[in-house]
Tab-separated table of N, CA and C and ligand atoms in Angstrom:
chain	number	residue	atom	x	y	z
A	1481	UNK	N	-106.192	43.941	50.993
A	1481	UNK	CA	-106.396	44.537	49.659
A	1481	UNK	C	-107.871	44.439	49.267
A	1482	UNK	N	-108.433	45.582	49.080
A	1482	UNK	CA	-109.706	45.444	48.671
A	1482	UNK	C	-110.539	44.598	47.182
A	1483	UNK	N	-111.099	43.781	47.050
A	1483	UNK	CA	-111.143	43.595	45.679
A	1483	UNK	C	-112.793	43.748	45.388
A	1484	UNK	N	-112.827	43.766	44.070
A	1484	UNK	CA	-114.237	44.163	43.504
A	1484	UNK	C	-114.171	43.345	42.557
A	1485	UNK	N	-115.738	42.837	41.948
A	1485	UNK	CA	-116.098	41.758	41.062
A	1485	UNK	C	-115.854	42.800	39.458
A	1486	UNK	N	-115.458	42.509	38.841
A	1486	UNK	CA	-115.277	42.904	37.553
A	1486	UNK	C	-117.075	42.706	36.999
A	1487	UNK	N	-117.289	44.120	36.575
A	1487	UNK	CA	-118.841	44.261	36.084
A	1487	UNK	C	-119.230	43.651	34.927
A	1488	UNK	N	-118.207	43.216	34.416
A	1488	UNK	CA	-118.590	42.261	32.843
A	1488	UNK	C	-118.451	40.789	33.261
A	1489	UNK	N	-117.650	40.768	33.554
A	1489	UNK	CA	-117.188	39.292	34.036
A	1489	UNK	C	-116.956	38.540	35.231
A	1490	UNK	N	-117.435	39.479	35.956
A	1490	UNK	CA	-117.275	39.242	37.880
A	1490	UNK	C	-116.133	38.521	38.003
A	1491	UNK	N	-115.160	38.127	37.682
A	1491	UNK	CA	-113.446	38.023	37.833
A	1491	UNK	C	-113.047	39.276	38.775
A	1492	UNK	N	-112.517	38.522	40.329
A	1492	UNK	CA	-112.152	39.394	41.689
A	1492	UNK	C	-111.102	40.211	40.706
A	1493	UNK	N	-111.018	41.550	40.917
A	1493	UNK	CA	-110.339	42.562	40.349
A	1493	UNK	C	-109.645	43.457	41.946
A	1494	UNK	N	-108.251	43.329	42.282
A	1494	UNK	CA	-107.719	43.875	43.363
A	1494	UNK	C	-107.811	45.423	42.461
A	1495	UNK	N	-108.506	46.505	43.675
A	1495	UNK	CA	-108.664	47.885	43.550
A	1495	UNK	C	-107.123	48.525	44.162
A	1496	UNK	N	-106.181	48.704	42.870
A	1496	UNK	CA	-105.183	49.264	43.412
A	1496	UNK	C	-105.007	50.405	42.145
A	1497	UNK	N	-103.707	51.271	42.278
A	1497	UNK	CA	-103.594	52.429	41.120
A	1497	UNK	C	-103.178	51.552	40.436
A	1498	UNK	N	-102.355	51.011	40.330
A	1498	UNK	CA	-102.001	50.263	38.992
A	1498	UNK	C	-102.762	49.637	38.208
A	1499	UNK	N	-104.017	49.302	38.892
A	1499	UNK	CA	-105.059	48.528	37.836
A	1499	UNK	C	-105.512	49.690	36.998
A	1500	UNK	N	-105.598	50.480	35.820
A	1500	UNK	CA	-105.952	51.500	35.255
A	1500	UNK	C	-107.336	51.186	34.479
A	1501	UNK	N	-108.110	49.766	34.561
A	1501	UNK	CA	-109.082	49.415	34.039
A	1501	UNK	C	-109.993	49.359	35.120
A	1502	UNK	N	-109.739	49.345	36.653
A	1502	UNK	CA	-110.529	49.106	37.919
A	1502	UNK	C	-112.311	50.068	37.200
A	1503	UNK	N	-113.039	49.556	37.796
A	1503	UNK	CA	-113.231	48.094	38.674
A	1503	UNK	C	-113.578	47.371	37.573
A	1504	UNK	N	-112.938	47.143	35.952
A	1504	UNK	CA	-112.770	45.986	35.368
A	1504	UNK	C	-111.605	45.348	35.483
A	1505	UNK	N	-111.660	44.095	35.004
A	1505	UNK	CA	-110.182	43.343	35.020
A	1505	UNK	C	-109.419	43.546	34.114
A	1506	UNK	N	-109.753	43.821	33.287
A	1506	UNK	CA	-108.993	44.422	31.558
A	1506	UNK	C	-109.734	45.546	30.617
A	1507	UNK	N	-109.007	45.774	30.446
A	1507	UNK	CA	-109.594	46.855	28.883
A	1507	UNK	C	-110.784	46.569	28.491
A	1508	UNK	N	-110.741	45.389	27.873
A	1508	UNK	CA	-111.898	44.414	26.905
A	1508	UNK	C	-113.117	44.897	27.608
A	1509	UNK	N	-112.927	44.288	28.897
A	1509	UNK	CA	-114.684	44.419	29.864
A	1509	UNK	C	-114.600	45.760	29.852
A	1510	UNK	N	-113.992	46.718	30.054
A	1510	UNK	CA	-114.346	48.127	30.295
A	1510	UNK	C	-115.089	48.204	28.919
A	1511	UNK	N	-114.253	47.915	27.617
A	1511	UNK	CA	-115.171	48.329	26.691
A	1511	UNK	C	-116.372	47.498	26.038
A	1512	UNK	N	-116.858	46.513	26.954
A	1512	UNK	CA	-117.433	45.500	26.371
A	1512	UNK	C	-118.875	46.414	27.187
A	1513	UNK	N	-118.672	46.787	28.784
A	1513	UNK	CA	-119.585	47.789	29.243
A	1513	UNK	C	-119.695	49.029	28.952
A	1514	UNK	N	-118.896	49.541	28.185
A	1514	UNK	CA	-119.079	51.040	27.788
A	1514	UNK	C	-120.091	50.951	26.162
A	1515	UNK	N	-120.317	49.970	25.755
A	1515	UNK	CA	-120.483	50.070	24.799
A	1515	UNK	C	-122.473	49.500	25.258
A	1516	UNK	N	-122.138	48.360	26.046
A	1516	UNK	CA	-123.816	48.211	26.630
A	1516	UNK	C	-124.390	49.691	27.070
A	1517	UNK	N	-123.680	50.344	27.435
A	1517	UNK	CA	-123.969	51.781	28.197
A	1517	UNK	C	-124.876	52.548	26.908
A	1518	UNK	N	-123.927	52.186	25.546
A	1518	UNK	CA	-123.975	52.946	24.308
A	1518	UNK	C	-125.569	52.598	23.886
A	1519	UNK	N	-125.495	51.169	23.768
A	1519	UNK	CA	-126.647	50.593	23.251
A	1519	UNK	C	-128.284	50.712	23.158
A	1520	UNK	N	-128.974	50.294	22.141
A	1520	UNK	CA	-130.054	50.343	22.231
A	1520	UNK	C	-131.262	50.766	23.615
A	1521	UNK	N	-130.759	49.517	24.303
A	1521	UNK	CA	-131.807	49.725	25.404
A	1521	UNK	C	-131.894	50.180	26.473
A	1522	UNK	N	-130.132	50.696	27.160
A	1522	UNK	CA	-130.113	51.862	27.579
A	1522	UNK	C	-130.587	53.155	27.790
A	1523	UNK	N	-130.711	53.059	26.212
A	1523	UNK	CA	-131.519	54.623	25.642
A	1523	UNK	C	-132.995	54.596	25.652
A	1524	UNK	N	-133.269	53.889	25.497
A	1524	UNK	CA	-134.749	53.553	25.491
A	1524	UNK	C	-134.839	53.937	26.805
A	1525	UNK	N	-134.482	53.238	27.946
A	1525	UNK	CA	-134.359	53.111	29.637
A	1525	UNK	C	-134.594	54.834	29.824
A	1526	UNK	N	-133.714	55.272	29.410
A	1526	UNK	CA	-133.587	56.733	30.166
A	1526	UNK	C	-134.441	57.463	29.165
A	1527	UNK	N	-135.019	57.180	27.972
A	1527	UNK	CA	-135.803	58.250	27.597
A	1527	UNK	C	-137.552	57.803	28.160
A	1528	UNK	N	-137.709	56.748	28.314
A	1528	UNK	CA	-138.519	56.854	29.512
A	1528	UNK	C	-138.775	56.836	30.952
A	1529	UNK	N	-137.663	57.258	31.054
A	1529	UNK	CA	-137.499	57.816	32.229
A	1529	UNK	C	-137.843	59.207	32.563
A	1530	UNK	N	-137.177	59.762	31.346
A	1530	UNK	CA	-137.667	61.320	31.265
A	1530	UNK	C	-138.831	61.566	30.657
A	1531	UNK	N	-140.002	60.600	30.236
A	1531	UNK	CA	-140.776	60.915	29.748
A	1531	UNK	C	-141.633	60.714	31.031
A	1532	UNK	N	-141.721	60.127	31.623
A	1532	UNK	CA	-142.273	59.712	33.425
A	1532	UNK	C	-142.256	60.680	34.122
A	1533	UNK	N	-140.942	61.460	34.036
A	1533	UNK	CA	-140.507	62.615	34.826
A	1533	UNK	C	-141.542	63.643	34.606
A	1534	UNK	N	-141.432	64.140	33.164
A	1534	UNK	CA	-141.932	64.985	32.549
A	1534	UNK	C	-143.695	65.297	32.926
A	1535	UNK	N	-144.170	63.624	32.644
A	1535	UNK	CA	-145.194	63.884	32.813
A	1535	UNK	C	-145.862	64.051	34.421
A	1536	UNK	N	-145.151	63.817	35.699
A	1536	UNK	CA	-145.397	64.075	36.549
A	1536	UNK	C	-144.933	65.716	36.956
A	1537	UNK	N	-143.909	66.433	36.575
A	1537	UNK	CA	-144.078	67.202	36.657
A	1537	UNK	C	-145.394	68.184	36.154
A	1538	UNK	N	-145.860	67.686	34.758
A	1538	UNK	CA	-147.037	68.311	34.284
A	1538	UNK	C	-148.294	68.362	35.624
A	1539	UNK	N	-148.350	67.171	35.746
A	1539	UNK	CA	-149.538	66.790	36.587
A	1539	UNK	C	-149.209	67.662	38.292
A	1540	UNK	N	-147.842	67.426	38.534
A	1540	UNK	CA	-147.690	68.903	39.810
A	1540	UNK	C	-147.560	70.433	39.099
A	1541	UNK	N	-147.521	70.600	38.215
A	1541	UNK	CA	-148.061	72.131	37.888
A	1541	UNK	C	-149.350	72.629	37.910
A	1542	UNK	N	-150.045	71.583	37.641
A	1542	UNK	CA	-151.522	71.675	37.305
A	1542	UNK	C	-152.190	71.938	38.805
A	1543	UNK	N	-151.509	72.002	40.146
A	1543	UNK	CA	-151.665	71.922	41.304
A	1543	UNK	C	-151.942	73.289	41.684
A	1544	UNK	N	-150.741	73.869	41.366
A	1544	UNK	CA	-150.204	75.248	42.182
A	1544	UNK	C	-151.037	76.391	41.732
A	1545	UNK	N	-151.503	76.875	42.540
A	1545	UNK	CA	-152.174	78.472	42.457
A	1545	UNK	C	-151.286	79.241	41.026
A	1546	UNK	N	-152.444	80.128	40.736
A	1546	UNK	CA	-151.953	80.554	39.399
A	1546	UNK	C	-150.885	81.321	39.890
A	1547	UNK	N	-149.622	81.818	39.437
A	1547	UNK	CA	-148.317	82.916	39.568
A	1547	UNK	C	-148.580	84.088	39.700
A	1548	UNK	N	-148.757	84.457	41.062
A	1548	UNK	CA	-148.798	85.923	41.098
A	1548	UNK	C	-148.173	86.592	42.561
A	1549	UNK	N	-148.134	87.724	42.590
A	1549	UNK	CA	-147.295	88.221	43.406
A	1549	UNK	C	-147.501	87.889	44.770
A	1550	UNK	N	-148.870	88.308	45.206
A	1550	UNK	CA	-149.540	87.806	46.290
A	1550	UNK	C	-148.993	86.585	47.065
A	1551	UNK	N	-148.875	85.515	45.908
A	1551	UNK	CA	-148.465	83.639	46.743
A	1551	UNK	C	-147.314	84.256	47.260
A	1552	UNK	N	-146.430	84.487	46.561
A	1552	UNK	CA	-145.200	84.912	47.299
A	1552	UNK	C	-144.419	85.633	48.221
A	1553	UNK	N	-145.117	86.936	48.658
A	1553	UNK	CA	-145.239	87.876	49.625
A	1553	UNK	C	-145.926	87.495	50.784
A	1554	UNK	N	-146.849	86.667	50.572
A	1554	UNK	CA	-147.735	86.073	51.900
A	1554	UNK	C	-148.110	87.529	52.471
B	1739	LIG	ZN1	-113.609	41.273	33.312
């Protein structure tokens, strides 16, 4: 039987259908991590993430030959 550490509480959690909380051990931890998911610094996490993104994409646009028909036809 395969088991997995429960992500809130690392309590061995057997991965079967009947567990309907897998890969938590109960309800509680599912919502005790859905709600860290929710939180403050999560969000923070991924909006600079996309602000990183963003700005490297800027900096590879600034690369490429201006848009014109020519680049593309070769
Ligand atoms: Zn748990």
């Amino acid at each position: 039987m395969l088991k997995v550490n429960c992500p809130t509480c690392q309590t061995k959690v057997e991965w079967k259908p009947e567990n309907k909380h897998k890969p938590f051990c109960c309800d509680r931890c599912r919502l005790i991590d859905l709600g860290e998911w929710a939180s403050e610094s999560h969000v923070i996490k991924g909006q600079s993430l996309k602000q990183e993104l963003t700005a490297q994409i800027d900096e590879f646009s600034e690369d490429l030959p201006p848009a014109d028909d020519s680049f593309f036809r070769h």
